[in-house]
PDB file of C-alpha atoms in Angstrom:
ATOM      1  CA  GLY A 596       3.737   2.777 -10.083  1.00 53.00           C
ATOM      2  CA  ARG A 597       7.212   3.926  -9.132  1.00 50.00           C
ATOM      3  CA  GLN A 598       8.797   7.053 -10.463  1.00 46.00           C
ATOM      4  CA  GLY A 599      11.249   9.579  -9.137  1.00 49.00           C
ATOM      5  CA  GLY A 600      13.427  12.544  -9.848  1.00 42.00           C
ATOM      6  CA  SER A 601      16.901  13.763  -9.148  1.00 33.00           C
ATOM      7  CA  SER A 602      16.106  17.002  -7.336  1.00 32.00           C
ATOM      8  CA  LEU A 603      14.908  17.293  -3.772  1.00 33.00           C
ATOM      9  CA  ALA A 604      11.536  18.938  -4.408  1.00 35.00           C
ATOM     10  CA  GLN A 605       9.476  17.071  -6.988  1.00 39.00           C
ATOM     11  CA  GLU A 606       5.914  17.154  -8.242  1.00 43.00           C
ATOM     12  CA  GLY A 607       3.845  14.200  -9.378  1.00 42.00           C
ATOM     13  CA  GLN A 608       0.408  13.659 -10.849  1.00 38.00           C
ATOM     14  CA  PHE A 609      -1.891  10.709 -11.006  1.00 41.00           C
ATOM     15  CA  ARG A 610      -5.048   9.702 -12.775  1.00 35.00           C
ATOM     16  CA  GLN A 611      -7.004   6.516 -12.518  1.00 36.00           C
ATOM     17  CA  ARG A 612      -7.061   3.477 -14.794  1.00 35.00           C
ATOM     18  CA  SER A 613      -9.118   0.326 -14.322  1.00 33.00           C
ATOM     19  CA  SER A 614      -6.962  -2.791 -14.453  1.00 34.00           C
ATOM     20  CA  SER A 615      -8.292  -6.286 -14.904  1.00 30.00           C
ATOM     21  CA  CYS A 616      -6.541  -8.831 -12.731  1.00 33.00           C
ATOM     22  CA  HIS A 617      -7.227 -12.485 -12.055  1.00 31.00           C
ATOM     23  CA  CYS A 618      -6.583 -14.892  -9.249  1.00 33.00           C
ATOM     24  CA  VAL A 619      -4.056 -17.641  -9.793  1.00 31.00           C
ATOM     25  CA  PRO A 620      -3.650 -20.722  -7.588  1.00 32.00           C
ATOM     26  CA  THR A 621      -0.704 -20.943  -5.205  1.00 33.00           C
ATOM     27  CA  SER A 622       2.267 -23.140  -5.991  1.00 34.00           C
ATOM     28  CA  LEU A 623       2.212 -24.870  -2.601  1.00 31.00           C
ATOM     29  CA  SER A 624       2.103 -28.651  -2.729  1.00 29.00           C
ATOM     30  CA  MET A 625      -0.378 -28.738   0.098  1.00 29.00           C
ATOM     31  CA  ALA A 626      -3.843 -27.140  -0.198  1.00 30.00           C
ATOM     32  CA  VAL A 627      -3.378 -23.528   0.743  1.00 33.00           C
ATOM     33  CA  ARG A 628      -6.884 -22.401   1.479  1.00 34.00           C
ATOM     34  CA  GLY A 629      -5.773 -19.192   3.053  1.00 35.00           C
ATOM     35  CA  LEU A 630      -3.744 -17.796   0.224  1.00 34.00           C
ATOM     36  CA  LYS A 631      -4.695 -16.824  -3.333  1.00 35.00           C
ATOM     37  CA  ALA A 632      -2.274 -14.835  -5.394  1.00 34.00           C
ATOM     38  CA  VAL A 633      -3.600 -12.041  -7.554  1.00 32.00           C
ATOM     39  CA  ALA A 634      -1.673 -11.030 -10.634  1.00 32.00           C
ATOM     40  CA  LEU A 635      -1.463  -7.242 -10.669  1.00 34.00           C
ATOM     41  CA  ALA A 636      -1.543  -5.679 -14.115  1.00 31.00           C
ATOM     42  CA  ALA A 637       1.039  -3.040 -14.866  1.00 32.00           C
ATOM     43  CA  CYS A 638      -0.881   0.138 -14.249  1.00 33.00           C
ATOM     44  CA  ALA A 639       1.611   2.965 -14.580  1.00 32.00           C
ATOM     45  CA  LEU A 640       2.475   4.131 -18.098  1.00 27.00           C
ATOM     46  CA  ALA A 641       5.305   6.588 -18.530  1.00 30.00           C
ATOM     47  CA  VAL A 642       4.319   9.352 -20.925  1.00 29.00           C
ATOM     48  CA  ALA A 643       6.656  12.292 -21.487  1.00 29.00           C
ATOM     49  CA  GLY A 644       8.279  11.720 -18.121  1.00 31.00           C
ATOM     50  CA  LYS A 645       4.938  11.396 -16.297  1.00 32.00           C
ATOM     51  CA  VAL A 646       2.796   8.454 -15.192  1.00 30.00           C
ATOM     52  CA  GLN A 647      -0.894   9.087 -15.659  1.00 31.00           C
ATOM     53  CA  LEU A 648      -3.655   6.667 -14.748  1.00 30.00           C
ATOM     54  CA  ARG A 649      -7.093   7.534 -15.966  1.00 32.00           C
ATOM     55  CA  HIS A 650     -10.586   6.893 -14.739  1.00 31.00           C
ATOM     56  CA  SER A 651     -13.803   8.756 -15.410  1.00 32.00           C
ATOM     57  CA  SER A 652     -14.455  11.165 -12.589  1.00 33.00           C
ATOM     58  CA  HIS A 653     -17.760  11.514 -10.755  1.00 37.00           C
ATOM     59  CA  LYS A 654     -19.902  14.319 -12.104  1.00 40.00           C
ATOM     60  CA  ALA A 655     -21.901  16.434  -9.702  1.00 38.00           C
ATOM     61  CA  ALA A 656     -25.628  16.539 -10.145  1.00 40.00           C
ATOM     62  CA  ASP A 657     -26.927  19.162 -12.537  1.00 46.00           C
ATOM     63  CA  SER A 658     -27.680  22.369 -10.659  1.00 45.00           C
ATOM     64  CA  SER A 659     -30.971  22.604 -12.521  1.00 47.00           C
ATOM     65  CA  LEU A 660     -32.438  19.740 -10.458  1.00 45.00           C
ATOM     66  CA  HIS A 661     -35.502  20.936  -8.607  1.00 48.00           C
ATOM     67  CA  VAL A 662     -35.502  21.209  -4.861  1.00 56.00           C
ATOM     68  CA  GLY A 663     -36.954  18.049  -3.401  1.00 61.00           C
ATOM     69  CA  SER A 664     -35.926  15.906  -6.360  1.00 67.00           C
ATOM     70  CA  PHE A 665     -35.532  12.222  -5.559  1.00 71.00           C
ATOM     71  CA  VAL A 666     -32.454  12.133  -7.839  1.00 74.00           C
ATOM     72  CA  THR A 667     -29.296  12.819  -5.824  1.00 70.00           C
ATOM     73  CA  PRO A 668     -25.629  12.496  -6.754  1.00 69.00           C
ATOM     74  CA  LEU A 669     -23.663   9.502  -5.537  1.00 74.00           C
ATOM     75  CA  GLU A 670     -21.010  10.183  -2.954  1.00 78.00           C
ATOM     76  CA  PHE A 671     -18.046   7.872  -2.513  1.00 83.00           C
ATOM     77  CA  LYS A 672     -15.791   7.432   0.476  1.00 84.00           C
ATOM     78  CA  HIS A 673     -12.108   7.748  -0.380  1.00 88.00           C
ATOM     79  CA  GLN A 674      -9.787   7.053   2.530  1.00 91.00           C
ATOM     80  CA  LEU A 675      -6.211   8.270   2.132  1.00 95.00           C
ATOM     81  CA  ARG A 676      -3.529   5.978   3.580  1.00 97.00           C
ATOM     82  CA  VAL A 677      -0.017   7.420   3.669  1.00 97.00           C
ATOM     83  CA  CYS A 678       3.117   5.445   4.533  1.00 98.00           C
ATOM     84  CA  ASN A 679       6.450   7.118   5.250  1.00 98.00           C
ATOM     85  CA  ALA A 680       9.188   4.812   3.948  1.00 98.00           C
ATOM     86  CA  PHE A 681      11.619   7.697   3.425  1.00 97.00           C
ATOM     87  CA  ALA A 682      14.625   6.560   5.461  1.00 96.00           C
ATOM     88  CA  ASN A 683      15.463   9.524   7.657  1.00 95.00           C
ATOM     89  CA  SER A 684      15.682  10.273  11.360  1.00 94.00           C
ATOM     90  CA  ALA A 685      13.351  13.253  10.930  1.00 95.00           C
ATOM     91  CA  ALA A 686       9.580  12.791  10.827  1.00 97.00           C
ATOM     92  CA  MET A 687       7.518  13.718   7.758  1.00 97.00           C
ATOM     93  CA  ASP A 688       4.717  16.273   7.613  1.00 97.00           C
ATOM     94  CA  VAL A 689       1.917  16.039   5.037  1.00 97.00           C
ATOM     95  CA  PHE A 690       0.151  19.166   3.793  1.00 96.00           C
ATOM     96  CA  ARG A 691      -2.826  19.732   1.532  1.00 94.00           C
ATOM     97  CA  ALA A 692      -2.352  23.326   0.393  1.00 90.00           C
ATOM     98  CA  ALA A 693      -1.896  25.258   3.652  1.00 91.00           C
ATOM     99  CA  GLU A 694      -3.646  22.578   5.746  1.00 93.00           C
ATOM    100  CA  SER A 695      -1.395  20.250   7.727  1.00 95.00           C
ATOM    101  CA  LEU A 696      -2.929  16.759   7.658  1.00 96.00           C
ATOM    102  CA  THR A 697      -0.438  15.529  10.222  1.00 96.00           C
ATOM    103  CA  ALA A 698      -1.066  18.566  12.481  1.00 92.00           C
ATOM    104  CA  GLU A 699       1.150  18.394  15.581  1.00 91.00           C
ATOM    105  CA  THR A 700       2.143  14.767  15.056  1.00 95.00           C
ATOM    106  CA  PRO A 701       4.385  14.307  11.991  1.00 97.00           C
ATOM    107  CA  MET A 702       4.900  10.780  10.679  1.00 98.00           C
ATOM    108  CA  PRO A 703       8.110   9.025  11.761  1.00 98.00           C
ATOM    109  CA  TYR A 704       9.998   6.784   9.347  1.00 98.00           C
ATOM    110  CA  LYS A 705       8.293   3.367   8.876  1.00 98.00           C
ATOM    111  CA  SER A 706       4.903   4.655  10.014  1.00 98.00           C
ATOM    112  CA  CYS A 707       1.568   4.651   8.178  1.00 98.00           C
ATOM    113  CA  ARG A 708      -1.539   6.686   8.876  1.00 97.00           C
ATOM    114  CA  ASP A 709      -5.120   6.883   7.614  1.00 96.00           C
ATOM    115  CA  PHE A 710      -6.567  10.323   6.958  1.00 94.00           C
ATOM    116  CA  ASP A 711     -10.272  11.138   6.876  1.00 86.00           C
ATOM    117  CA  ALA A 712      -9.749  14.383   4.978  1.00 79.00           C
ATOM    118  CA  PRO A 713     -11.732  13.899   1.735  1.00 85.00           C
ATOM    119  CA  LEU A 714      -9.707  14.408  -1.441  1.00 88.00           C
ATOM    120  CA  LYS A 715     -10.891  16.035  -4.638  1.00 88.00           C
ATOM    121  CA  SER A 716      -9.427  16.390  -8.102  1.00 87.00           C
ATOM    122  CA  GLY A 717      -6.786  19.092  -8.165  1.00 89.00           C
ATOM    123  CA  ASP A 718      -5.626  18.590  -4.583  1.00 92.00           C
ATOM    124  CA  LYS A 719      -1.884  18.624  -4.010  1.00 94.00           C
ATOM    125  CA  LEU A 720      -0.238  16.711  -1.184  1.00 96.00           C
ATOM    126  CA  GLU A 721       3.084  18.193  -0.140  1.00 97.00           C
ATOM    127  CA  PHE A 722       5.588  16.239   1.953  1.00 97.00           C
ATOM    128  CA  ARG A 723       7.984  18.157   4.178  1.00 96.00           C
ATOM    129  CA  LEU A 724      10.966  17.284   6.334  1.00 94.00           C
ATOM    130  CA  GLY A 725      11.109  20.194   8.744  1.00 90.00           C
ATOM    131  CA  ASP A 726      10.734  23.357   6.683  1.00 90.00           C
ATOM    132  CA  ALA A 727      12.067  21.760   3.476  1.00 91.00           C
ATOM    133  CA  SER A 728       9.698  20.445   0.832  1.00 93.00           C
ATOM    134  CA  SER A 729      10.596  16.890  -0.240  1.00 94.00           C
ATOM    135  CA  GLY A 730       7.970  16.241  -2.904  1.00 94.00           C
ATOM    136  CA  THR A 731       4.438  16.960  -4.113  1.00 95.00           C
ATOM    137  CA  PHE A 732       1.750  14.532  -5.218  1.00 94.00           C
ATOM    138  CA  SER A 733      -1.069  15.956  -7.361  1.00 90.00           C
ATOM    139  CA  VAL A 734      -4.544  14.421  -7.480  1.00 86.00           C
ATOM    140  CA  ALA A 735      -5.920  14.253 -11.022  1.00 82.00           C
ATOM    141  CA  ASP A 736      -8.931  11.900 -10.850  1.00 82.00           C
ATOM    142  CA  LEU A 737     -10.550   9.767  -8.170  1.00 87.00           C
ATOM    143  CA  PRO A 738     -12.304   6.385  -8.577  1.00 86.00           C
ATOM    144  CA  ASN A 739     -16.078   6.093  -8.903  1.00 85.00           C
ATOM    145  CA  ASN A 740     -16.371   3.809  -5.896  1.00 86.00           C
ATOM    146  CA  ASP A 741     -15.464   3.557  -2.223  1.00 86.00           C
ATOM    147  CA  ALA A 742     -11.752   2.896  -2.000  1.00 90.00           C
ATOM    148  CA  VAL A 743      -8.614   3.102   0.092  1.00 93.00           C
ATOM    149  CA  LEU A 744      -5.992   5.219  -1.680  1.00 94.00           C
ATOM    150  CA  LEU A 745      -2.514   4.074  -0.701  1.00 96.00           C
ATOM    151  CA  LEU A 746       0.408   6.462  -1.122  1.00 96.00           C
ATOM    152  CA  VAL A 747       3.968   5.527  -0.084  1.00 97.00           C
ATOM    153  CA  ILE A 748       6.833   8.027  -0.116  1.00 97.00           C
ATOM    154  CA  HIS A 749      10.381   6.662  -0.119  1.00 97.00           C
ATOM    155  CA  ARG A 750      13.938   7.293  -1.281  1.00 95.00           C
ATOM    156  CA  HIS A 751      14.503   7.573  -5.014  1.00 95.00           C
ATOM    157  CA  ASP A 752      18.069   6.257  -4.701  1.00 94.00           C
ATOM    158  CA  SER A 753      20.860   5.676  -2.186  1.00 93.00           C
ATOM    159  CA  VAL A 754      22.853   8.757  -3.191  1.00 92.00           C
ATOM    160  CA  SER A 755      20.548  11.768  -3.141  1.00 91.00           C
ATOM    161  CA  GLY A 756      17.674  12.957  -0.994  1.00 90.00           C
ATOM    162  CA  ALA A 757      15.191  12.815  -3.888  1.00 93.00           C
ATOM    163  CA  VAL A 758      11.876  11.034  -3.326  1.00 95.00           C
ATOM    164  CA  SER A 759       9.704   8.584  -5.231  1.00 95.00           C
ATOM    165  CA  PHE A 760       6.085   7.552  -4.739  1.00 94.00           C
ATOM    166  CA  GLU A 761       4.404   4.146  -4.821  1.00 94.00           C
ATOM    167  CA  SER A 762       0.638   4.136  -4.998  1.00 92.00           C
ATOM    168  CA  HIS A 763      -2.377   1.868  -5.346  1.00 93.00           C
ATOM    169  CA  VAL A 764      -6.158   1.949  -5.153  1.00 92.00           C
ATOM    170  CA  PHE A 765      -7.639  -0.897  -3.123  1.00 94.00           C
ATOM    171  CA  ALA A 766     -10.949  -2.004  -4.617  1.00 85.00           C
ATOM    172  CA  ALA A 767     -13.857  -2.880  -2.329  1.00 85.00           C
ATOM    173  CA  LEU A 768     -13.518  -6.678  -2.120  1.00 89.00           C
ATOM    174  CA  GLU A 769     -14.740  -9.324   0.301  1.00 91.00           C
ATOM    175  CA  SER A 770     -11.266 -10.766   0.801  1.00 92.00           C
ATOM    176  CA  ALA A 771      -8.310  -9.174   2.534  1.00 95.00           C
ATOM    177  CA  GLN A 772      -5.914  -7.501   0.095  1.00 96.00           C
ATOM    178  CA  VAL A 773      -2.182  -7.058   0.588  1.00 97.00           C
ATOM    179  CA  ALA A 774      -0.055  -4.682  -1.491  1.00 97.00           C
ATOM    180  CA  VAL A 775       3.607  -5.740  -1.461  1.00 97.00           C
ATOM    181  CA  ILE A 776       6.040  -2.865  -1.991  1.00 97.00           C
ATOM    182  CA  ASP A 777       9.838  -2.777  -2.034  1.00 97.00           C
ATOM    183  CA  THR A 778      11.225   0.630  -1.029  1.00 97.00           C
ATOM    184  CA  TYR A 779      14.716  -0.574  -0.050  1.00 97.00           C
ATOM    185  CA  LYS A 780      17.632   1.118  -1.790  1.00 96.00           C
ATOM    186  CA  GLY A 781      20.920  -0.763  -1.690  1.00 94.00           C
ATOM    187  CA  LYS A 782      22.826  -3.803  -2.933  1.00 93.00           C
ATOM    188  CA  GLU A 783      21.209  -6.436  -0.707  1.00 93.00           C
ATOM    189  CA  HIS A 784      18.567  -8.713  -2.196  1.00 95.00           C
ATOM    190  CA  SER A 785      15.822 -10.222  -0.067  1.00 96.00           C
ATOM    191  CA  VAL A 786      12.604 -12.129  -0.695  1.00 96.00           C
ATOM    192  CA  ALA A 787       9.404 -11.571   1.264  1.00 96.00           C
ATOM    193  CA  LYS A 788       7.373 -14.655   2.160  1.00 95.00           C
ATOM    194  CA  ILE A 789       4.052 -15.229   3.883  1.00 95.00           C
ATOM    195  CA  MET A 790       3.455 -18.359   5.960  1.00 93.00           C
ATOM    196  CA  ASP A 791       1.141 -19.860   8.526  1.00 89.00           C
ATOM    197  CA  LEU A 792       1.677 -18.687  12.080  1.00 83.00           C
ATOM    198  CA  SER A 793       2.864 -21.704  14.060  1.00 66.00           C
ATOM    199  CA  LEU A 794       1.123 -21.882  17.444  1.00 60.00           C
ATOM    200  CA  LYS A 795       1.954 -25.502  18.276  1.00 52.00           C
ATOM    201  CA  LYS A 796       2.973 -26.370  21.837  1.00 50.00           C
ATOM    202  CA  GLU A 797       5.875 -28.604  22.803  1.00 54.00           C
ATOM    203  CA  GLY A 798       5.051 -32.253  22.247  1.00 56.00           C
ATOM    204  CA  ASP A 799       2.608 -31.579  19.415  1.00 59.00           C
ATOM    205  CA  LYS A 800       3.378 -33.318  16.170  1.00 60.00           C
ATOM    206  CA  ALA A 801       5.153 -30.920  13.850  1.00 57.00           C
ATOM    207  CA  GLU A 802       3.488 -30.155  10.548  1.00 64.00           C
ATOM    208  CA  PRO A 803       4.991 -28.479   7.494  1.00 62.00           C
ATOM    209  CA  VAL A 804       4.506 -24.727   7.513  1.00 77.00           C
ATOM    210  CA  ARG A 805       2.812 -23.481   4.363  1.00 86.00           C
ATOM    211  CA  SER A 806       4.812 -20.736   2.724  1.00 90.00           C
ATOM    212  CA  GLU A 807       4.432 -18.559  -0.364  1.00 93.00           C
ATOM    213  CA  GLU A 808       6.607 -15.839  -1.869  1.00 95.00           C
ATOM    214  CA  LEU A 809       5.193 -12.327  -1.929  1.00 96.00           C
ATOM    215  CA  ARG A 810       6.305 -10.708  -5.159  1.00 96.00           C
ATOM    216  CA  TYR A 811       7.175  -7.058  -4.902  1.00 97.00           C
ATOM    217  CA  SER A 812       4.968  -4.625  -6.837  1.00 95.00           C
ATOM    218  CA  SER A 813       2.017  -7.009  -6.624  1.00 95.00           C
ATOM    219  CA  VAL A 814      -1.260  -7.377  -4.755  1.00 95.00           C
ATOM    220  CA  VAL A 815      -2.434 -10.646  -3.210  1.00 94.00           C
ATOM    221  CA  ALA A 816      -5.753 -11.694  -1.717  1.00 94.00           C
ATOM    222  CA  VAL A 817      -5.617 -13.783   1.458  1.00 93.00           C
ATOM    223  CA  ASN A 818      -8.235 -15.564   3.517  1.00 92.00           C
ATOM    224  CA  PRO A 819      -8.870 -14.485   7.107  1.00 93.00           C
ATOM    225  CA  GLY A 820      -6.184 -15.757   9.441  1.00 93.00           C
ATOM    226  CA  GLU A 821      -2.990 -15.012  11.303  1.00 94.00           C
ATOM    227  CA  TYR A 822       0.203 -15.146   9.261  1.00 95.00           C
ATOM    228  CA  GLU A 823       3.894 -14.436   9.561  1.00 95.00           C
ATOM    229  CA  VAL A 824       5.715 -12.351   6.978  1.00 96.00           C
ATOM    230  CA  VAL A 825       9.433 -13.106   6.697  1.00 96.00           C
ATOM    231  CA  LEU A 826      12.247 -11.394   4.823  1.00 96.00           C
ATOM    232  CA  ASP A 827      14.957 -13.815   3.683  1.00 95.00           C
ATOM    233  CA  SER A 828      18.254 -13.041   1.983  1.00 92.00           C
ATOM    234  CA  ASP A 829      19.387 -14.886  -1.154  1.00 88.00           C
ATOM    235  CA  SER A 830      21.417 -17.202   1.083  1.00 86.00           C
ATOM    236  CA  GLY A 831      18.345 -18.046   3.155  1.00 87.00           C
ATOM    237  CA  GLU A 832      19.304 -15.929   6.160  1.00 91.00           C
ATOM    238  CA  GLU A 833      16.343 -14.324   7.879  1.00 94.00           C
ATOM    239  CA  ARG A 834      16.506 -10.531   7.860  1.00 94.00           C
ATOM    240  CA  ALA A 835      13.171  -9.634   9.442  1.00 95.00           C
ATOM    241  CA  ARG A 836       9.924 -11.198  10.659  1.00 95.00           C
ATOM    242  CA  THR A 837       6.537  -9.768  11.602  1.00 95.00           C
ATOM    243  CA  THR A 838       2.907 -10.859  11.851  1.00 95.00           C
ATOM    244  CA  LEU A 839      -0.137 -10.074   9.731  1.00 96.00           C
ATOM    245  CA  VAL A 840      -3.696 -10.552  10.994  1.00 96.00           C
ATOM    246  CA  ALA A 841      -5.852 -10.697   7.865  1.00 96.00           C
ATOM    247  CA  LEU A 842      -9.505  -9.716   8.229  1.00 96.00           C
ATOM    248  CA  LYS A 843     -12.192  -9.719   5.580  1.00 94.00           C
ATOM    249  CA  ARG A 844     -12.670  -6.522   3.586  1.00 93.00           C
ATOM    250  CA  GLN A 845      -9.440  -5.014   4.940  1.00 96.00           C
ATOM    251  CA  SER A 846      -6.574  -3.571   2.895  1.00 96.00           C
ATOM    252  CA  TYR A 847      -2.947  -4.005   3.961  1.00 98.00           C
ATOM    253  CA  VAL A 848       0.500  -2.920   2.882  1.00 98.00           C
ATOM    254  CA  VAL A 849       3.682  -4.953   3.358  1.00 98.00           C
ATOM    255  CA  MET A 850       6.852  -2.918   2.754  1.00 98.00           C
ATOM    256  CA  ARG A 851      10.543  -3.710   2.704  1.00 97.00           C
ATOM    257  CA  THR A 852      12.248  -0.558   3.967  1.00 97.00           C
ATOM    258  CA  GLY A 853      15.802   0.671   4.450  1.00 97.00           C
ATOM    259  CA  VAL A 854      18.644   2.302   2.557  1.00 96.00           C
ATOM    260  CA  GLU A 855      22.330   1.570   2.089  1.00 95.00           C
ATOM    261  CA  SER A 856      23.217   5.222   1.826  1.00 92.00           C
ATOM    262  CA  MET A 857      26.233   6.416  -0.123  1.00 90.00           C
ATOM    263  CA  SER A 858      26.148   9.644   1.867  1.00 84.00           C
ATOM    264  CA  GLY A 859      24.656  10.091   5.295  1.00 86.00           C
ATOM    265  CA  SER A 860      23.099   7.508   7.599  1.00 92.00           C
ATOM    266  CA  SER A 861      22.145   4.018   6.438  1.00 96.00           C
ATOM    267  CA  PHE A 862      19.069   2.140   7.640  1.00 97.00           C
ATOM    268  CA  PRO A 863      18.842  -1.684   7.735  1.00 95.00           C
ATOM    269  CA  GLN A 864      16.319  -3.796   5.859  1.00 95.00           C
ATOM    270  CA  GLU A 865      13.073  -4.115   7.793  1.00 96.00           C
ATOM    271  CA  LEU A 866       9.486  -5.227   7.231  1.00 97.00           C
ATOM    272  CA  VAL A 867       6.513  -2.960   7.843  1.00 97.00           C
ATOM    273  CA  VAL A 868       2.937  -4.286   7.935  1.00 97.00           C
ATOM    274  CA  TYR A 869      -0.026  -1.935   8.212  1.00 97.00           C
ATOM    275  CA  PRO A 870      -2.645  -1.926   9.613  1.00 96.00           C
ATOM    276  CA  ASN A 871      -2.127  -4.154  12.654  1.00 94.00           C
ATOM    277  CA  PHE A 872      -5.067  -5.911  14.276  1.00 94.00           C
ATOM    278  CA  ASP A 873      -5.473  -7.944  17.439  1.00 91.00           C
ATOM    279  CA  PRO A 874      -5.798 -11.669  16.608  1.00 90.00           C
ATOM    280  CA  ALA A 875      -8.983 -11.662  18.697  1.00 89.00           C
ATOM    281  CA  SER A 876     -10.554  -9.670  15.860  1.00 89.00           C
ATOM    282  CA  LEU A 877     -10.584 -12.855  13.787  1.00 88.00           C
ATOM    283  CA  HIS A 878     -13.150 -14.395  16.109  1.00 82.00           C
ATOM    284  CA  SER A 879     -15.252 -11.297  16.549  1.00 73.00           C
ATOM    285  CA  ALA A 880     -15.378 -10.925  12.765  1.00 54.00           C
ATOM    286  CA  ALA A 881     -16.585 -14.537  12.411  1.00 46.00           C
ATOM    287  CA  ALA A 882     -14.007 -15.116   9.703  1.00 39.00           C
ATOM    288  CA  ARG A 883     -14.487 -18.052   7.391  1.00 39.00           C
ATOM    289  CA  PRO A 884     -12.490 -19.343   4.402  1.00 36.00           C
ATOM    290  CA  LEU A 885     -13.385 -17.543   1.202  1.00 34.00           C
ATOM    291  CA  ALA A 886     -14.251 -19.292  -2.015  1.00 31.00           C
ATOM    292  CA  SER A 887     -11.752 -18.999  -4.837  1.00 30.00           C
ATOM    293  CA  LEU A 888     -12.200 -15.804  -6.786  1.00 30.00           C
ATOM    294  CA  ALA A 889     -12.713 -16.402 -10.468  1.00 28.00           C
ATOM    295  CA  ALA A 890     -11.838 -12.833 -11.336  1.00 30.00           C
ATOM    296  CA  VAL A 891     -10.911  -9.746  -9.409  1.00 33.00           C
ATOM    297  CA  VAL A 892     -10.808  -6.209 -10.697  1.00 31.00           C
ATOM    298  CA  LEU A 893      -8.254  -4.072  -8.895  1.00 36.00           C
ATOM    299  CA  ALA A 894      -8.019  -0.377  -9.719  1.00 34.00           C
ATOM    300  CA  ALA A 895      -4.480   0.948  -9.545  1.00 36.00           C
ATOM    301  CA  PHE A 896      -3.545   4.464  -8.641  1.00 37.00           C
ATOM    302  CA  GLY A 897      -0.191   5.710  -9.880  1.00 38.00           C
ATOM    303  CA  ALA A 898       2.010   8.672  -9.213  1.00 37.00           C
ATOM    304  CA  VAL A 899       5.068  10.091 -10.881  1.00 34.00           C
ATOM    305  CA  LEU A 900       7.655  12.690 -10.170  1.00 35.00           C
ATOM    306  CA  ALA A 901       8.434  14.967 -13.099  1.00 35.00           C
ATOM    307  CA  CYS A 902      12.112  14.687 -13.980  1.00 35.00           C
TER     308      CYS A 902
END
């Protein structure tokens, strides 16, 4: 969910809630085998100025278990994926308490990074520009399954330097999942679309390119393949274009970035896709079209900044 505050240094909390979502067919007239839209349930609920998502947390095994017991606690792998969409010329550092996750390589604007540092309930992630704290994200609960935890920091508005967070938990699914997030702050309106990557040579008979809108604040499931993601203005003018190589069991983020700043530097609209894979990976992964999903359960992971 998206929340923000008016001051520069903010603190947010999240908990986990399970959200039932279902696949819906595409609206393309032709058979789009490679694209199945997933309706994302609204997962962030504002309560007393805070968004809290709940999920039962994993309980450690009882300490009274005897040594050598065949009963052991389950351990889940939670990978933290951070994206810096905060439009600024300075790079962003990420800290967990006194530990710098970014170490000597802070994250530039429009970059994303996966961190292996395991999270636990109660952890606080602090974001800094230089020596100044920009915002804090507090971990309340973690999901009871392997998951990629996506956290995007971006501008709260086009006037101040306050931050907001966008966040999501990617469930462990067979298909590729794409979270579509709009972090742009300004007056311009643009629509993100996903379409087949045209590789036809000159002289080949042209075929219609399949295209589908990517709704902001949603998650879609796509079949393995190479796609183009395009950002079009309301008048149909192309603002940005990039590629997406979708592999099975991978989780992606597509972001519209930029700010039309009322004070300070402005940054144009751009598209960011992460992670990026070599198209050759499609063949090595032996990708094949996936069957339609009758139902998909996506767990969402929300953050809020206390006002």
